[in-house]
Short mmCIF file of C-alpha atoms and ligand atoms in Angstrom, two decimals:
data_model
loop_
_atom_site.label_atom_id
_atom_site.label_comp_id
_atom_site.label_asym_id
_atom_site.label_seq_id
_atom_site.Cartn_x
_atom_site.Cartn_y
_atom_site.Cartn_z
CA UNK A 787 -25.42 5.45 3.04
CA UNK A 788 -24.82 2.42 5.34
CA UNK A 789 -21.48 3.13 6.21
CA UNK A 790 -21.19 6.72 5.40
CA UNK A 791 -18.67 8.03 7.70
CA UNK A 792 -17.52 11.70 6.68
CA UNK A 793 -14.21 12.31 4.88
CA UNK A 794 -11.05 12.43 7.41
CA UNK A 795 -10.21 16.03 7.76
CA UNK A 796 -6.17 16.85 6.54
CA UNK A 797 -3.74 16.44 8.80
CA UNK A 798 -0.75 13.80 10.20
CA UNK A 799 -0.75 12.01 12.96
CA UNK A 800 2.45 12.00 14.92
CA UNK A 801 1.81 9.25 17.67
CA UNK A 802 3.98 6.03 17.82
CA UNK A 803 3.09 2.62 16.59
CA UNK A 804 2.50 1.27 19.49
CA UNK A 805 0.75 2.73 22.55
CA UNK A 806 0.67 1.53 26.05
CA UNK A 807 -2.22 2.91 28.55
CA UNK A 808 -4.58 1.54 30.98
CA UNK A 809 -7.76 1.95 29.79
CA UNK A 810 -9.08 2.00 25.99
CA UNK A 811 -12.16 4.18 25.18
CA UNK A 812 -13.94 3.41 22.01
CA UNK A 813 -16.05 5.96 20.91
CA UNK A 814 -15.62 9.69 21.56
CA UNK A 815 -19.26 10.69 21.78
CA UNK A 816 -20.27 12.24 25.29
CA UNK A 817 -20.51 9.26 26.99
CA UNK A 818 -16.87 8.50 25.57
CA UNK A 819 -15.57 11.96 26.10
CA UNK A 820 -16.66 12.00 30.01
CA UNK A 821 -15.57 8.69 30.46
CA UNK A 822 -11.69 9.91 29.57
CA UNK A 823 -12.59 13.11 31.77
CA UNK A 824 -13.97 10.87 34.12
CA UNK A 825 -10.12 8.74 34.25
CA UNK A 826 -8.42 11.62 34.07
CA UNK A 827 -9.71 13.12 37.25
CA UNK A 828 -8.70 9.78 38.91
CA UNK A 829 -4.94 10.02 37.59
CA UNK A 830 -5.73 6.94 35.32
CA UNK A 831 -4.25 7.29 31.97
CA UNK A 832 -6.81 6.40 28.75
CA UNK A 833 -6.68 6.23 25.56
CA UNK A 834 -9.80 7.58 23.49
CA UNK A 835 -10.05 5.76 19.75
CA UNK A 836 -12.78 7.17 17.48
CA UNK A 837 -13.32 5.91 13.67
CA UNK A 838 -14.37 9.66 12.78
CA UNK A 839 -13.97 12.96 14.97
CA UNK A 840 -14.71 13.70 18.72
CA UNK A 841 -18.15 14.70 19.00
CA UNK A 842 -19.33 13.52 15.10
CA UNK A 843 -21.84 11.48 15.98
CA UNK A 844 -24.89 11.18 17.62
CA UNK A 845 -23.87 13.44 20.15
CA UNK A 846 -24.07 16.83 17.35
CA UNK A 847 -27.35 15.72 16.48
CA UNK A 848 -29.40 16.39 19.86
CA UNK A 849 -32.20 18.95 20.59
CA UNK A 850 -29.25 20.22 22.34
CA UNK A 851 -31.01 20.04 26.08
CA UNK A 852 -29.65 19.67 29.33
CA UNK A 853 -32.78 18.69 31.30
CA UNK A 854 -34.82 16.92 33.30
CA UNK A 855 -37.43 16.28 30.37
CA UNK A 856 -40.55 17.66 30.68
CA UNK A 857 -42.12 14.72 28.81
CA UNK A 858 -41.40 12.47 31.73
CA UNK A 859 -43.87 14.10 33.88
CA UNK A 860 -46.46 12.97 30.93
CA UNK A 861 -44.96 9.91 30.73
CA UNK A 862 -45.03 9.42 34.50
CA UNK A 863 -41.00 8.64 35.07
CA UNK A 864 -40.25 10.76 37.22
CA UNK A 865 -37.22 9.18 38.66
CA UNK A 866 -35.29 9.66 35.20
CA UNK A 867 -36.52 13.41 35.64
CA UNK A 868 -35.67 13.82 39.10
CA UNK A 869 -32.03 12.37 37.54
CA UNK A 870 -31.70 15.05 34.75
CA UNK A 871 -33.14 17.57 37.11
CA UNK A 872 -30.18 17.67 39.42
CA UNK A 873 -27.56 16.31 36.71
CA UNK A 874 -28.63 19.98 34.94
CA UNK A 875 -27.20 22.05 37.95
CA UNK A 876 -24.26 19.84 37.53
CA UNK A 877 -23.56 21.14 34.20
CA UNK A 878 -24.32 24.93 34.87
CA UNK A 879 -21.68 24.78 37.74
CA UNK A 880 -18.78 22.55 35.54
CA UNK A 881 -19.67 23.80 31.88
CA UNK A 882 -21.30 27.50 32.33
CA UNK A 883 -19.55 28.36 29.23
CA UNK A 884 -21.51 25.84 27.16
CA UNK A 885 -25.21 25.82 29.22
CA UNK A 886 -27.70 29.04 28.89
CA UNK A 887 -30.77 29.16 31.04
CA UNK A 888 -34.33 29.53 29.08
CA UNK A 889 -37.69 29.97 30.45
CA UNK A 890 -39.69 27.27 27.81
CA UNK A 891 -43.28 28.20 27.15
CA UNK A 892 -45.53 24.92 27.26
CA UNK A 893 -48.61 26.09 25.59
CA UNK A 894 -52.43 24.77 26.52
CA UNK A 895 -55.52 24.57 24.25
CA UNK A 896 -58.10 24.77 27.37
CA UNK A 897 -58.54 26.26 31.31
CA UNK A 898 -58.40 22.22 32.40
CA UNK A 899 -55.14 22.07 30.45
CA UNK A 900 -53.58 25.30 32.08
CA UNK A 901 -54.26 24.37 35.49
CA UNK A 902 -52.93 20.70 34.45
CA UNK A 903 -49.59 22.16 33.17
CA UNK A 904 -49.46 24.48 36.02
CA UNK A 905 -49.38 21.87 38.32
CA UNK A 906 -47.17 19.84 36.79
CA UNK A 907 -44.47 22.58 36.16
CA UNK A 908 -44.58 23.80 39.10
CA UNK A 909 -43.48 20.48 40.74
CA UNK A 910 -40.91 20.39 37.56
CA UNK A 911 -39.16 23.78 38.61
CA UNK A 912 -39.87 23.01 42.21
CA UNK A 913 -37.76 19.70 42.10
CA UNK A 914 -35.58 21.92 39.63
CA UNK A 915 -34.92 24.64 41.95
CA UNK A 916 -31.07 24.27 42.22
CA UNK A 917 -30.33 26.45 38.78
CA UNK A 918 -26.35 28.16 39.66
CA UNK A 919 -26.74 31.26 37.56
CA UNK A 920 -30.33 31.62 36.73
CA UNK A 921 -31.11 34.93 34.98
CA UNK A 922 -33.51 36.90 37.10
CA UNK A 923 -35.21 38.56 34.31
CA UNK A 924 -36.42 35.00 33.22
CA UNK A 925 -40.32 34.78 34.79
CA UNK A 926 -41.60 31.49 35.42
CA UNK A 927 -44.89 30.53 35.65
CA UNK A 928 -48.15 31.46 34.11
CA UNK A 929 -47.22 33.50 31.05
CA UNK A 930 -49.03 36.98 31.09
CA UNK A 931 -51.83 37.08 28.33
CA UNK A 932 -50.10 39.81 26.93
CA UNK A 933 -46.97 38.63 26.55
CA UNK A 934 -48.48 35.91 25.34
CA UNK A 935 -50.68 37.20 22.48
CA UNK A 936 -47.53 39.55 21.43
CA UNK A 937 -45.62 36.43 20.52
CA UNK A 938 -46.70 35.08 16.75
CA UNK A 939 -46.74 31.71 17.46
CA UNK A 940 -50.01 32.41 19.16
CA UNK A 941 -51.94 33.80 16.72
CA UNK A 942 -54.93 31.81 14.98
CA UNK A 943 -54.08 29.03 16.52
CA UNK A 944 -55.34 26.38 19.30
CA UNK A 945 -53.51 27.44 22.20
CA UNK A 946 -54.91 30.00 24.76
CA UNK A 947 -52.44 30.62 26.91
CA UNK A 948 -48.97 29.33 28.38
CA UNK A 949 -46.95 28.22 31.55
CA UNK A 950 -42.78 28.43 31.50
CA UNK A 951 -41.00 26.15 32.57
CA UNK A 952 -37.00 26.08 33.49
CA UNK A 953 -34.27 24.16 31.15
CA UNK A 954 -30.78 24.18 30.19
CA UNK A 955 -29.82 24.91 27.00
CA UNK A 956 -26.50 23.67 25.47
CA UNK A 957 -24.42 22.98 22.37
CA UNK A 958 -23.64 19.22 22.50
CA UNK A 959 -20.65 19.08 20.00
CA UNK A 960 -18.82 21.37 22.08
CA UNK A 961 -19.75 20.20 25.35
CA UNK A 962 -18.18 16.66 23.70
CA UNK A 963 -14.98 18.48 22.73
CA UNK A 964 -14.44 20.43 26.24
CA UNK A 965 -15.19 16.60 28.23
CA UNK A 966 -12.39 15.24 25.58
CA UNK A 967 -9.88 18.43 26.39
CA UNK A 968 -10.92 18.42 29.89
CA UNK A 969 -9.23 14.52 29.80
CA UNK A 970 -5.14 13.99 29.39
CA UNK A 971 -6.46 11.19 26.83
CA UNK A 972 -4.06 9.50 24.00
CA UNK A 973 -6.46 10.84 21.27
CA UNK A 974 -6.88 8.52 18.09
CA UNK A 975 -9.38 9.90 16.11
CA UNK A 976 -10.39 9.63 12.61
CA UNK A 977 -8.56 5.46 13.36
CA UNK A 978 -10.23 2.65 11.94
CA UNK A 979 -10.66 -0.10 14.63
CA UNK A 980 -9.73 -3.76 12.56
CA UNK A 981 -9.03 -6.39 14.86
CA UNK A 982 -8.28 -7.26 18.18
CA UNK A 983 -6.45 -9.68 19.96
CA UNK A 984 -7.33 -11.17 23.15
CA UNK A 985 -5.85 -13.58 25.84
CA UNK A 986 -7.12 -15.51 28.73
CA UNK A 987 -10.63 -14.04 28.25
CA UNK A 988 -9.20 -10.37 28.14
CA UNK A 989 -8.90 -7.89 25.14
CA UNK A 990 -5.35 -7.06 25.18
CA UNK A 991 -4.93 -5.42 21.78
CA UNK A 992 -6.42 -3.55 19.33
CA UNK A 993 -5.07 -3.19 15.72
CA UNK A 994 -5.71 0.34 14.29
CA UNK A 995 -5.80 1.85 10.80
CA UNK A 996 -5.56 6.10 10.92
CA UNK A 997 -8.12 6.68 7.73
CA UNK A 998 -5.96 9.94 6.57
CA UNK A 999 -3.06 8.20 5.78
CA UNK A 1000 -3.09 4.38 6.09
CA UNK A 1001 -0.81 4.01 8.91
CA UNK A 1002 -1.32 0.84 11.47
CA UNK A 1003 -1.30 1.11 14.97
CA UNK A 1004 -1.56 -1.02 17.80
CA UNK A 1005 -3.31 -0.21 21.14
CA UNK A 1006 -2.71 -2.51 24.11
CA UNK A 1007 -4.26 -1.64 27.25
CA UNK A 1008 -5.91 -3.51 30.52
CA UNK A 1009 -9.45 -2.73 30.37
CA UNK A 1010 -11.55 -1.48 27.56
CA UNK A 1011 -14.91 0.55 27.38
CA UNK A 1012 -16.80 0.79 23.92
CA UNK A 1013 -19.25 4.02 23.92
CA UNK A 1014 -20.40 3.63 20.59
CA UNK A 1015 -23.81 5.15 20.26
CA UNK A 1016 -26.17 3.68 17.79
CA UNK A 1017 -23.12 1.65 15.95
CA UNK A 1018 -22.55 -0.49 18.83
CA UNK A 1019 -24.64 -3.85 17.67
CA UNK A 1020 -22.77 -3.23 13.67
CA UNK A 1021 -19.53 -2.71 15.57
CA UNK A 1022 -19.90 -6.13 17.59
CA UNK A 1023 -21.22 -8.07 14.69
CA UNK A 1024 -17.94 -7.33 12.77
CA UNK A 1025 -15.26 -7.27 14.95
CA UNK A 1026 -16.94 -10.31 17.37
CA UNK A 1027 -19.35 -12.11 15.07
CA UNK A 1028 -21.98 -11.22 17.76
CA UNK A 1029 -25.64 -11.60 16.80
CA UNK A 1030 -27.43 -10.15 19.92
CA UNK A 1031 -29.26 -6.39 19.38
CA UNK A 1032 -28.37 -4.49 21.94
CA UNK A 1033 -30.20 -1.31 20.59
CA UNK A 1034 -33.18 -0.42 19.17
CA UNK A 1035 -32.82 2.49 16.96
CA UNK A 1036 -34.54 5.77 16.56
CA UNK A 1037 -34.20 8.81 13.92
CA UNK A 1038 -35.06 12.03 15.47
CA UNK A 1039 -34.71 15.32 12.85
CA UNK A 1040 -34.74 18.91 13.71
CA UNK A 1041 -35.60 21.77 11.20
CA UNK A 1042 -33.37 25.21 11.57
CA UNK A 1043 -35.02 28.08 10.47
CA UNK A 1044 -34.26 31.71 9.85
CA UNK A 1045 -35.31 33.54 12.83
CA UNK A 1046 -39.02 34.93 12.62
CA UNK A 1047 -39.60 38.17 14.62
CA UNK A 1048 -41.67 38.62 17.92
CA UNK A 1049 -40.73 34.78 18.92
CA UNK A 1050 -38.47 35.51 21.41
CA UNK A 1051 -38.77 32.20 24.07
CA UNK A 1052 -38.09 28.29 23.11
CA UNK A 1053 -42.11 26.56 23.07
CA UNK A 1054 -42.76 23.24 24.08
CA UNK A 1055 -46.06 21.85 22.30
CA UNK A 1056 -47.33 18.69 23.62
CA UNK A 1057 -48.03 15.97 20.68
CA UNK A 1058 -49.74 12.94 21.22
CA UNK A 1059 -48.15 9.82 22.39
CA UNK A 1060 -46.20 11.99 25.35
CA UNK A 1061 -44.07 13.61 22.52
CA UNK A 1062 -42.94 17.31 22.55
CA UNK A 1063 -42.63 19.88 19.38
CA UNK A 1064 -39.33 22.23 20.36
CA UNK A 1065 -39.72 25.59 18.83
CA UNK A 1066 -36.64 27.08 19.66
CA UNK A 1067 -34.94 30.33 19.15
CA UNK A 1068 -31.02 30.10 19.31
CA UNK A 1069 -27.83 31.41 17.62
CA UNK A 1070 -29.74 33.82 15.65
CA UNK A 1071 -32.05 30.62 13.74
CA UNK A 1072 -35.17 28.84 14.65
CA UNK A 1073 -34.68 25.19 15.43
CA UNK A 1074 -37.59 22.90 15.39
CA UNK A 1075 -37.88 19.04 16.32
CA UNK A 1076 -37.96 16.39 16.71
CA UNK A 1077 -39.54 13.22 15.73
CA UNK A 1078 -39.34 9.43 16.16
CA UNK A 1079 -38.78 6.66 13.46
CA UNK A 1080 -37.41 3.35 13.90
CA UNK A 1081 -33.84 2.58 11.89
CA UNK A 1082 -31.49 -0.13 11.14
CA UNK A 1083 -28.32 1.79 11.35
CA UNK A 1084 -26.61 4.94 12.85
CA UNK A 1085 -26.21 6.45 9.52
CA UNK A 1086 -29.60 7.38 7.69
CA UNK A 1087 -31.05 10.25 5.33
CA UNK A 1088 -33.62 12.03 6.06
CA UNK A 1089 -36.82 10.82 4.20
CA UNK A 1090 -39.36 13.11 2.98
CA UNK A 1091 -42.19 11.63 5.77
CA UNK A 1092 -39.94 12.86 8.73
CA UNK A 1093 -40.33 16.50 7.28
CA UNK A 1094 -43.77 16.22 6.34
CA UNK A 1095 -44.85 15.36 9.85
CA UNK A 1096 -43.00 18.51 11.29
CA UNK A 1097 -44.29 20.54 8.77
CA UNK A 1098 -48.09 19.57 9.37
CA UNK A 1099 -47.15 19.42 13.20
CA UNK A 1100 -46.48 23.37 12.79
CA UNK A 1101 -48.87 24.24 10.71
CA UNK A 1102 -51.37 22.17 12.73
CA UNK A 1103 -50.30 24.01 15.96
CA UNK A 1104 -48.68 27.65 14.87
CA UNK A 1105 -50.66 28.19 11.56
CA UNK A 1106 -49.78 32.46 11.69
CA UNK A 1107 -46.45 31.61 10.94
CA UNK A 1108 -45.63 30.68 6.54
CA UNK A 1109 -43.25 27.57 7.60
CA UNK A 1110 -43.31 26.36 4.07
CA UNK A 1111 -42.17 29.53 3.05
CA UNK A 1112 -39.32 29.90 5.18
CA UNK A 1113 -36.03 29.42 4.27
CA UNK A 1114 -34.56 25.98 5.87
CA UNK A 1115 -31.20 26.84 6.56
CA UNK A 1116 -30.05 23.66 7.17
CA UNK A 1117 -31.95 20.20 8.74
CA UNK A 1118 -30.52 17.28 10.73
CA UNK A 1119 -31.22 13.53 11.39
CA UNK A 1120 -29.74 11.98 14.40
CA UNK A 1121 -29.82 8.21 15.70
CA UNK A 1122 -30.59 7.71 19.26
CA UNK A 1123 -29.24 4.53 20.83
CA UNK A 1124 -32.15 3.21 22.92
CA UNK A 1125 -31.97 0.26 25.21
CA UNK A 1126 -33.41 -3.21 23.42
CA UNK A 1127 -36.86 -3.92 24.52
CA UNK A 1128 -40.36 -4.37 23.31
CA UNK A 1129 -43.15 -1.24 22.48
CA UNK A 1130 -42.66 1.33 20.13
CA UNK A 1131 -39.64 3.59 20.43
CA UNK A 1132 -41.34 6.58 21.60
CA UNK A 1133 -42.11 4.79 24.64
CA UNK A 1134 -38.00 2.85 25.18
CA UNK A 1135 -36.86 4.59 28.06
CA UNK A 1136 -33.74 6.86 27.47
CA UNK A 1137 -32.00 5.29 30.43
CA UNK A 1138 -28.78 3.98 29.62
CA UNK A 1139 -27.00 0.20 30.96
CA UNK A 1140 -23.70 -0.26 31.59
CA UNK A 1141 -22.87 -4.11 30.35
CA UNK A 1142 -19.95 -6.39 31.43
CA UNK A 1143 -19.37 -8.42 28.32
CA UNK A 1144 -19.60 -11.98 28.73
CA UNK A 1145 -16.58 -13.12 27.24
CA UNK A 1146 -14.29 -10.26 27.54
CA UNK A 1147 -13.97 -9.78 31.19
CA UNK A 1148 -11.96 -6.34 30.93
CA UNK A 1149 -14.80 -5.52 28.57
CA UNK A 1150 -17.86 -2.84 29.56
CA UNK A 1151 -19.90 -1.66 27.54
CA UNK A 1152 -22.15 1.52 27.91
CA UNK A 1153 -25.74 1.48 26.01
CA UNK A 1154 -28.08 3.89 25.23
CA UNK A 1155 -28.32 6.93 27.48
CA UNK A 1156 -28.44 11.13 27.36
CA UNK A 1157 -26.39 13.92 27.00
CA UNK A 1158 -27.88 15.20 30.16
CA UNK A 1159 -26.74 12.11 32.41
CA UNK A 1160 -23.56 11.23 30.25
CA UNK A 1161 -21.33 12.48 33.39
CA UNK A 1162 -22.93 10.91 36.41
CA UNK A 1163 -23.21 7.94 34.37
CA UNK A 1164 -19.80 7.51 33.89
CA UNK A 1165 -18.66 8.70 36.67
CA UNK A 1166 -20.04 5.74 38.17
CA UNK A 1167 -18.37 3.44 35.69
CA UNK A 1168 -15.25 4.94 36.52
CA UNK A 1169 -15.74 4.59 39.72
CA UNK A 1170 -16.51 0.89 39.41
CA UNK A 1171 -13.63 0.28 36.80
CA UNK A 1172 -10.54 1.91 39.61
CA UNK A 1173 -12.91 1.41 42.77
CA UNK A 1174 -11.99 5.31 43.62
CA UNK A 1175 -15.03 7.69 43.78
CA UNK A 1176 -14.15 11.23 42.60
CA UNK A 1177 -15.93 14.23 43.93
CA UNK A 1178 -14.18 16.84 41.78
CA UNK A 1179 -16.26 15.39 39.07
CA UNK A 1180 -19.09 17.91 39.61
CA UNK A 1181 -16.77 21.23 40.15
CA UNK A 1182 -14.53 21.01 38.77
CA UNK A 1183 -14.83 23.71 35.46
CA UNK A 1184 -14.28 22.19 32.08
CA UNK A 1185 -11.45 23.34 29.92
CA UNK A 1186 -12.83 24.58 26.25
CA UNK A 1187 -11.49 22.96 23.79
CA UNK A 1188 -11.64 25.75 21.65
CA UNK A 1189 -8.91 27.66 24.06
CA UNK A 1190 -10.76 30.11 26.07
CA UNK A 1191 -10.12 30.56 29.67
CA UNK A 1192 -12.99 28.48 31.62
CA UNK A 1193 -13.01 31.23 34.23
CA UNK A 1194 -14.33 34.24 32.86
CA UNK A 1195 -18.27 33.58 32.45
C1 FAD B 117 -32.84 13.77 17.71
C2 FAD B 117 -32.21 13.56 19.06
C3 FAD B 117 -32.43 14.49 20.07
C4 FAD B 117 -31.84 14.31 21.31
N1 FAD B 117 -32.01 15.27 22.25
C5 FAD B 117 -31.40 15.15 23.46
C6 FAD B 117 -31.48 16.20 24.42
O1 FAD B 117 -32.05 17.26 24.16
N2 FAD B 117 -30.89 16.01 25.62
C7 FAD B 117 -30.21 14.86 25.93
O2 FAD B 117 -29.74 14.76 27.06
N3 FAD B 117 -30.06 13.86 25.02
C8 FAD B 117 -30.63 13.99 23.80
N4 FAD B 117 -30.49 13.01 22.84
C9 FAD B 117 -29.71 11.81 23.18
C10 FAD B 117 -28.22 12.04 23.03
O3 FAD B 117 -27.93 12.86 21.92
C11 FAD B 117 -27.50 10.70 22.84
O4 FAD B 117 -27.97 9.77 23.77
C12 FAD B 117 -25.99 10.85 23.05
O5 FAD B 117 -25.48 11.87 22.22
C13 FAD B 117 -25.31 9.53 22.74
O6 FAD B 117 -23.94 9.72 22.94
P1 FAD B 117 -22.93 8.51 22.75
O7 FAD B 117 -21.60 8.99 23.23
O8 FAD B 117 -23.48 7.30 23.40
O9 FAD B 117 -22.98 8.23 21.19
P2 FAD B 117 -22.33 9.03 19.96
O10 FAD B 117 -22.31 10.49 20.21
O11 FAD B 117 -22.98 8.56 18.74
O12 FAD B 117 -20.83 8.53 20.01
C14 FAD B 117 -20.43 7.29 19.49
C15 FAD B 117 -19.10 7.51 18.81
O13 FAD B 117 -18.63 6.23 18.38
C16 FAD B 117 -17.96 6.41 17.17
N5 FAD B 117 -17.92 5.13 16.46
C17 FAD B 117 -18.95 4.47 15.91
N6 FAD B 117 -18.53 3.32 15.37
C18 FAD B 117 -17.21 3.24 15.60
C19 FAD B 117 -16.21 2.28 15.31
N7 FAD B 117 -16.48 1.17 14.61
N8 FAD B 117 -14.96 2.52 15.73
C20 FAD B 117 -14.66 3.66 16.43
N9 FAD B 117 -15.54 4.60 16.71
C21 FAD B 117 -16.82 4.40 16.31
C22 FAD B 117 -18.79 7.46 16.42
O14 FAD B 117 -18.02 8.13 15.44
C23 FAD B 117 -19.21 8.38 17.56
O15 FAD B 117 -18.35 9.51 17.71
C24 FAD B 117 -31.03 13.17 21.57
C25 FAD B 117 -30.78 12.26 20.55
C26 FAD B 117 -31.35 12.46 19.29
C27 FAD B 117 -31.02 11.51 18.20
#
């Protein structure tokens, strides 16, 4: 399952042979897709090339968060949090279609605890406190015992009590596709990237096969971006003989489970290590992740370990509730792209680098990173790439791909 990229959907592709623009997107992930909004909003015209379909990658595989992350306030990087924090209101204001506010319940075993995560949430939500279109009905803060003990998560197990916390919750794949319709983009999906040709120590072409039908394109343009998730070190092996990892590589799975009565709020559990346990109601299921293992490539199955450890996790922490009984209704593995460096990859910061290739001077490339700071991110490297700043970037709505009018809320 190495190179396991899903069938090309039906369909013809009507562009020319050639195409002319100024600056060539590989990758239509988020990073990708907001890059091409990103252009767009600057009047530059881009192209955006993907070997599969906008949003197919990692970027459908996420716990589907838009957030400052909780675990950085355990892990003590705050400035990454304080990042997401205000990167979250950005998305509620430009995307409220897509975003839905959720009081998470972080759970504690002891009073010590409690007061800990007390503490810590409140400077969480404090630093958090710009939330355009918060439900009022949503109560933060210490969770009344009652409430509490009504939910059956709590039953028989360790926890005594729980604080929420404020965080966005989204649905990545579509976010992806309104950033890629929010862009006037050349769109070459489902295109096979073969070879490139290059001149004075610039890319200038790129020869492209569309995988429905066979047909070869070519795609010149001045400056090119690759946003290529977790295939970025395979991708630059092939196409540039380059040897160099980039990434290191991390399989994260989530669980979706038919919905069980009475639990009504997403829970947080903290896991050793700084890790979290989502329990989270949404779309009428139970979703449940995630967990860490280090891969080799962007395309892996799930093995049976990865489920065990959820499974024990849950039982371990929310034994009232039958898990192996309960129907899975479907389970997913997804490959996060995390900037090269020693430790374990629970502790590789999520923070993402934007590298000028060596050789290729018109050549950036973006590594690693988060749905949650996928727009600010590259709106800086558009920024850098025309040298024009755009502040439109975080109001201006987000067409839905899907058609529906951005207005109405
Ligand atoms: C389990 C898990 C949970 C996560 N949870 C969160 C979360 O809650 N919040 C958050 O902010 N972030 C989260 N993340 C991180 C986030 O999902 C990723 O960082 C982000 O989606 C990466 O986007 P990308 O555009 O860089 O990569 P991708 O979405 O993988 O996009 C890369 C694109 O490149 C294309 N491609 C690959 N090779 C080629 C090629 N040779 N030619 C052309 N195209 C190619 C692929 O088809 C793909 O569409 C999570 C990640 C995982 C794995």
């Amino acid at each position: 399952m190495s190179d396991a990229w899903p069938t090309p959907p039906e369909g013809l592709c009507t562009l020319p042979a050639v195409i002319e623009t100024e600056v060539a997107i590989l990758g239509a992930g988020i990073h990708g897709a907001a890059l091409a909004r990103e252009l767009t909003l600057r009047g530059v015209a881009c192209a955006l090339v993907d070997k599969g379909e906008v949003g197919g990658g990692t970027s459908q595989w996420s716990s589907q968060l838009l957030h400052g992350g909780i675990r950085y306030m355990l892990t003590g990087d705050i400035t990454q949090m304080r990042e997401g924090l205000i990167e979250r209101a950005t998305w509620a204001r430009i995307a409220p279609r897509r975003c839905r506010w959720e009081a998470f319940w972080m759970p504690h075993r002891f009073l010590v605890e409690g007061l800990a995560h007390r503490f810590g949430i409140g400077l969480y939500d404090h630093w958090g406190a710009d939330r355009p279109g918060w439900p009022p009905e949503l109560k933060l803060g210490r969770v009344p015992r009652a409430t509490f003990e009504a939910d059956p998560r709590a039953v028989g197990g360790p926890f005594r009590g729980a604080t929420a916390y404020a965080d966005l919750m989204t649905w990545d794949r579509e976010l992806t596709k309104d950033l890629a319709a929010s862009s006037g983009a050349v769109l070459l999906d489902v295109h096979e990237p073969e070879t490139f040709e290059d001149a004075g120590g610039n890319l200038t072409t790129l020869h492209l096969r569309d995988r429905r039908d066979g047909t070869l394109r070519r795609l010149k343009a001045q400056r090119w971006v690759f946003a290529l998730g977790p295939w970025t070190d395979k991708a630059m092996a092939r196409w540039f003989g380059e040897t160099r990892k980039r990434l290191r590589l991390s399989s994260g799975i989530h669980l979706w489970f038919d919905a069980v009565a009475g639990c009504e709020r997403p829970w947080a559990i903290r896991r050793p290590k700084g890790r979290i346990l989502f329990v989270i109601p949404r779309d009428g299921l139970l979703q449940v992740g995630t967990t860490e293992r280090e891969v080799e490539e962007g395309w892996v199955p799930i093995v049976e370990a990865e489920r065990e450890e959820l499974f024990q996790a849950l039982e371990a922490n929310l034994p009232a509730i039958p898990w192996r009984r309960l129907p899975v209704r479907s389970e997913e593995l997804g490959v996060r792209p995390l900037v090269a460096s020693s430790g374990d990859t629970t502790h590789l910061s999520r923070e993402a680098v934007l590298e000028r290739h060596g050789r290729f001077q018109n050549l950036s490339l973006v590594l690693g990173g988060k749905l949650t700071t996928a727009r600010a991110l590259m709106d800086r490297l558009a920024t850098e790439l025309t040298g024009r700043p755009c502040a439109a970037s975080k109001t201006e709505p987000l067409r839905l791909w899907d058609g529906q009018n951005p207005e109405i809320r």
